[in-house]
PDB file of C-alpha atoms in Angstrom:
ATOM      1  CA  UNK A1184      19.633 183.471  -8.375  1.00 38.00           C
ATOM      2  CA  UNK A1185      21.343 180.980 -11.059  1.00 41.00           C
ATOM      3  CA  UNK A1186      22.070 182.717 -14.375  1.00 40.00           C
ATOM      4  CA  UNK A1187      22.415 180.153 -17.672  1.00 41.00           C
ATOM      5  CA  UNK A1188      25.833 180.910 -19.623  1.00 39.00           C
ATOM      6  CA  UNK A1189      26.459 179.801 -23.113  1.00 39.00           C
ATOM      7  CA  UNK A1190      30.068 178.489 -21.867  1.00 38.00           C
ATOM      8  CA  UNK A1191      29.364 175.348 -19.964  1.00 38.00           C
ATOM      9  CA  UNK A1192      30.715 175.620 -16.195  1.00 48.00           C
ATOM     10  CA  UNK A1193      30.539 173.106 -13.313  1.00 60.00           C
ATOM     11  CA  UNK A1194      30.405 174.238  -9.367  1.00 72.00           C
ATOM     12  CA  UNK A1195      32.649 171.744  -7.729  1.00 81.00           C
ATOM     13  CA  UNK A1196      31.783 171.680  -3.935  1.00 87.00           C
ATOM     14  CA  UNK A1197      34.725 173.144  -1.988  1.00 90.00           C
ATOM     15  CA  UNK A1198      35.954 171.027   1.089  1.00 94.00           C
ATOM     16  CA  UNK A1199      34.083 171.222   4.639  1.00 95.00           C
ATOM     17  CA  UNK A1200      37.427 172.494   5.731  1.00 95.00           C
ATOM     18  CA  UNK A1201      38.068 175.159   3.318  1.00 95.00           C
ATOM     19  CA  UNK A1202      37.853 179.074   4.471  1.00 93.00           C
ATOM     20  CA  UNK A1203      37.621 182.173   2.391  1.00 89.00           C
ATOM     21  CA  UNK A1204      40.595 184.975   1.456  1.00 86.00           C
ATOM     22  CA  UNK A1205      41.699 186.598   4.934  1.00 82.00           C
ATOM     23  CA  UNK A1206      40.223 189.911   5.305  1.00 79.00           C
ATOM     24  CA  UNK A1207      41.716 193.431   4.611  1.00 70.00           C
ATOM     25  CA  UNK A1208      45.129 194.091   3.661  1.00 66.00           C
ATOM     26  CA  UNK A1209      47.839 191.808   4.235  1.00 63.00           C
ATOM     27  CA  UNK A1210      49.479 192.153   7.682  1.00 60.00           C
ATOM     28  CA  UNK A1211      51.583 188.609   8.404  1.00 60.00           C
ATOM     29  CA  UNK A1212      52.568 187.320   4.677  1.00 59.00           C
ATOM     30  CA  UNK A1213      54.822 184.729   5.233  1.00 60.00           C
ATOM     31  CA  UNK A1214      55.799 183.631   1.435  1.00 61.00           C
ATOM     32  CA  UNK A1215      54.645 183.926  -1.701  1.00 68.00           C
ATOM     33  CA  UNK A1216      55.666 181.634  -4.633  1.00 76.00           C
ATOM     34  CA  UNK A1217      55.136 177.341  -5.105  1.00 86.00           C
ATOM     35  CA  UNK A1218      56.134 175.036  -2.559  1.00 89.00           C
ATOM     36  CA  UNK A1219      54.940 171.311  -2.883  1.00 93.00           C
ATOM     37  CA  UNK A1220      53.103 170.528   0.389  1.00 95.00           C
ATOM     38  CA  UNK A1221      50.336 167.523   1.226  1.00 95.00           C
ATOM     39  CA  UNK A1222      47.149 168.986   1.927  1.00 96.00           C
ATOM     40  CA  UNK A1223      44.168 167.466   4.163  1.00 96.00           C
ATOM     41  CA  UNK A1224      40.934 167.690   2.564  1.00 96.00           C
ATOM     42  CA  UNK A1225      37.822 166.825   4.656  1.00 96.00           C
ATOM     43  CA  UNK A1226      35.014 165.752   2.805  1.00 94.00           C
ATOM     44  CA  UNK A1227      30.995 165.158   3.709  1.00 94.00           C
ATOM     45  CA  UNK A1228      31.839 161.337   3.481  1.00 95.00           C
ATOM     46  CA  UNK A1229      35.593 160.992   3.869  1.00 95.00           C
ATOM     47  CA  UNK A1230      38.738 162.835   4.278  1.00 95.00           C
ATOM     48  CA  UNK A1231      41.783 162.726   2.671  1.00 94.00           C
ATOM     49  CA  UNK A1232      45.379 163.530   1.702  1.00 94.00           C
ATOM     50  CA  UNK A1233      46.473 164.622  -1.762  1.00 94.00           C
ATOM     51  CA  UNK A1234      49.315 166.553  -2.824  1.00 95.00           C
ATOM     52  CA  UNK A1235      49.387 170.654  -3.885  1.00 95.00           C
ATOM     53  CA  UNK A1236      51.560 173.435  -4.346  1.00 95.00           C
ATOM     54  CA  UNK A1237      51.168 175.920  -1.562  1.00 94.00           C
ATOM     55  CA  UNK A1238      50.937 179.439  -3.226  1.00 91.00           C
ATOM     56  CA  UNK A1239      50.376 181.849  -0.442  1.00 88.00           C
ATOM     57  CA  UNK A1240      50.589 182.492   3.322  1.00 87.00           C
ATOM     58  CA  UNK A1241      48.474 185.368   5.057  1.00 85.00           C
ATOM     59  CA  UNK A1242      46.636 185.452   8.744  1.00 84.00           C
ATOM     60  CA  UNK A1243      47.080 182.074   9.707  1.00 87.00           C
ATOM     61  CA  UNK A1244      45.447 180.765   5.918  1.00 91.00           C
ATOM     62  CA  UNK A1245      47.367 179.144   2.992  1.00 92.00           C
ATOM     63  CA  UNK A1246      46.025 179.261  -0.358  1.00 92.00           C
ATOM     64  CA  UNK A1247      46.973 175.881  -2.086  1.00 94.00           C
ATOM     65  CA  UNK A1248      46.402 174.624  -5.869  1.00 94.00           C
ATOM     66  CA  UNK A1249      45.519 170.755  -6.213  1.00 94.00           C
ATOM     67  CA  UNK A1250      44.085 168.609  -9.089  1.00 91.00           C
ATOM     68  CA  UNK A1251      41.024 166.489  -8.261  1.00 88.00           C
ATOM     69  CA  UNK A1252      41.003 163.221  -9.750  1.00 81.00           C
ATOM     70  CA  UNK A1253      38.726 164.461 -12.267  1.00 78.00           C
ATOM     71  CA  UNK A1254      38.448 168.391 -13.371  1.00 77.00           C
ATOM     72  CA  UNK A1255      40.406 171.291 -13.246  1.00 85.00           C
ATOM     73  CA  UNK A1256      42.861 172.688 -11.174  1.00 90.00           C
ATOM     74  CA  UNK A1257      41.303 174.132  -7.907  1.00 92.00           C
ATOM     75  CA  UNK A1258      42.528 177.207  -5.621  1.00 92.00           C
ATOM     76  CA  UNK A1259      41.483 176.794  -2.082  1.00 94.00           C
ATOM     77  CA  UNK A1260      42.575 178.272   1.378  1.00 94.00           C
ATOM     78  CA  UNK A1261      43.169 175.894   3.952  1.00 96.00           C
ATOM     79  CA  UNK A1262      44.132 176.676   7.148  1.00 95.00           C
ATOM     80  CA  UNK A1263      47.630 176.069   8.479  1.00 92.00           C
ATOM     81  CA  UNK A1264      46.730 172.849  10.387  1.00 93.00           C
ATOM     82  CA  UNK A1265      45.488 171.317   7.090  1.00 95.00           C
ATOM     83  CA  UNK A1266      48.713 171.885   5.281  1.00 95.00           C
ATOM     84  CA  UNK A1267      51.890 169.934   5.720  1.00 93.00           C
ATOM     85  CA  UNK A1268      55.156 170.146   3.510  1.00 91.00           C
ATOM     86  CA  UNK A1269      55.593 165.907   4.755  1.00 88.00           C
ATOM     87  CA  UNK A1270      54.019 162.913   6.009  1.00 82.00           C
ATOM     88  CA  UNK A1271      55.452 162.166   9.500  1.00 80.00           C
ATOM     89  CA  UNK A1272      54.743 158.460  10.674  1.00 74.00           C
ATOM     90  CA  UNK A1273      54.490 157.826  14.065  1.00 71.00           C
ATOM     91  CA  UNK A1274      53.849 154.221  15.180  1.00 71.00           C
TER      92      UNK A1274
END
């Protein structure tokens, strides 16, 4: 069930890639603080690479900030595969 607010919000689809907050109480918390990282986004159409800040580590799941092109600032966890701190060319 939708419920109309007087504050006008959008829903911004989240990434096919993204997961939720890792369950239960932290057990493996590997940092905590901002570290700029490149972060893989996969998309319905496309997929792509875009900078963010890496905020948190816990079970195998990093929770990253990024700015869309257009919008706000989004918070999504990733997991560790789909967050790099460089871009590593191989030819």
């Amino acid at each position: 069930m939708f419920y109309r607010c007087e504050v006008s919000e959008r829903l911004y689809p989240a990434p096919l890639n993204a997961l939720g907050p890792p369950h239960g109480p932290s057990k493996d918390k590997l940092y905590e603080g901002r570290r700029l990282v490149l972060i893989r986004l996969v998309w319905r159409t496309h997929t792509e690479i875009r900078p963010g800040v890496a905020l948190h580590s816990d079970q195998g799941r990093i929770c990253v900030e990024w700015n869309p092109a257009r919008g706000v600032t989004r918070y999504t966890w990733l997991s560790e595969t789909d967050v790099r701190p460089r871009l590593k060319y191989q030819p």
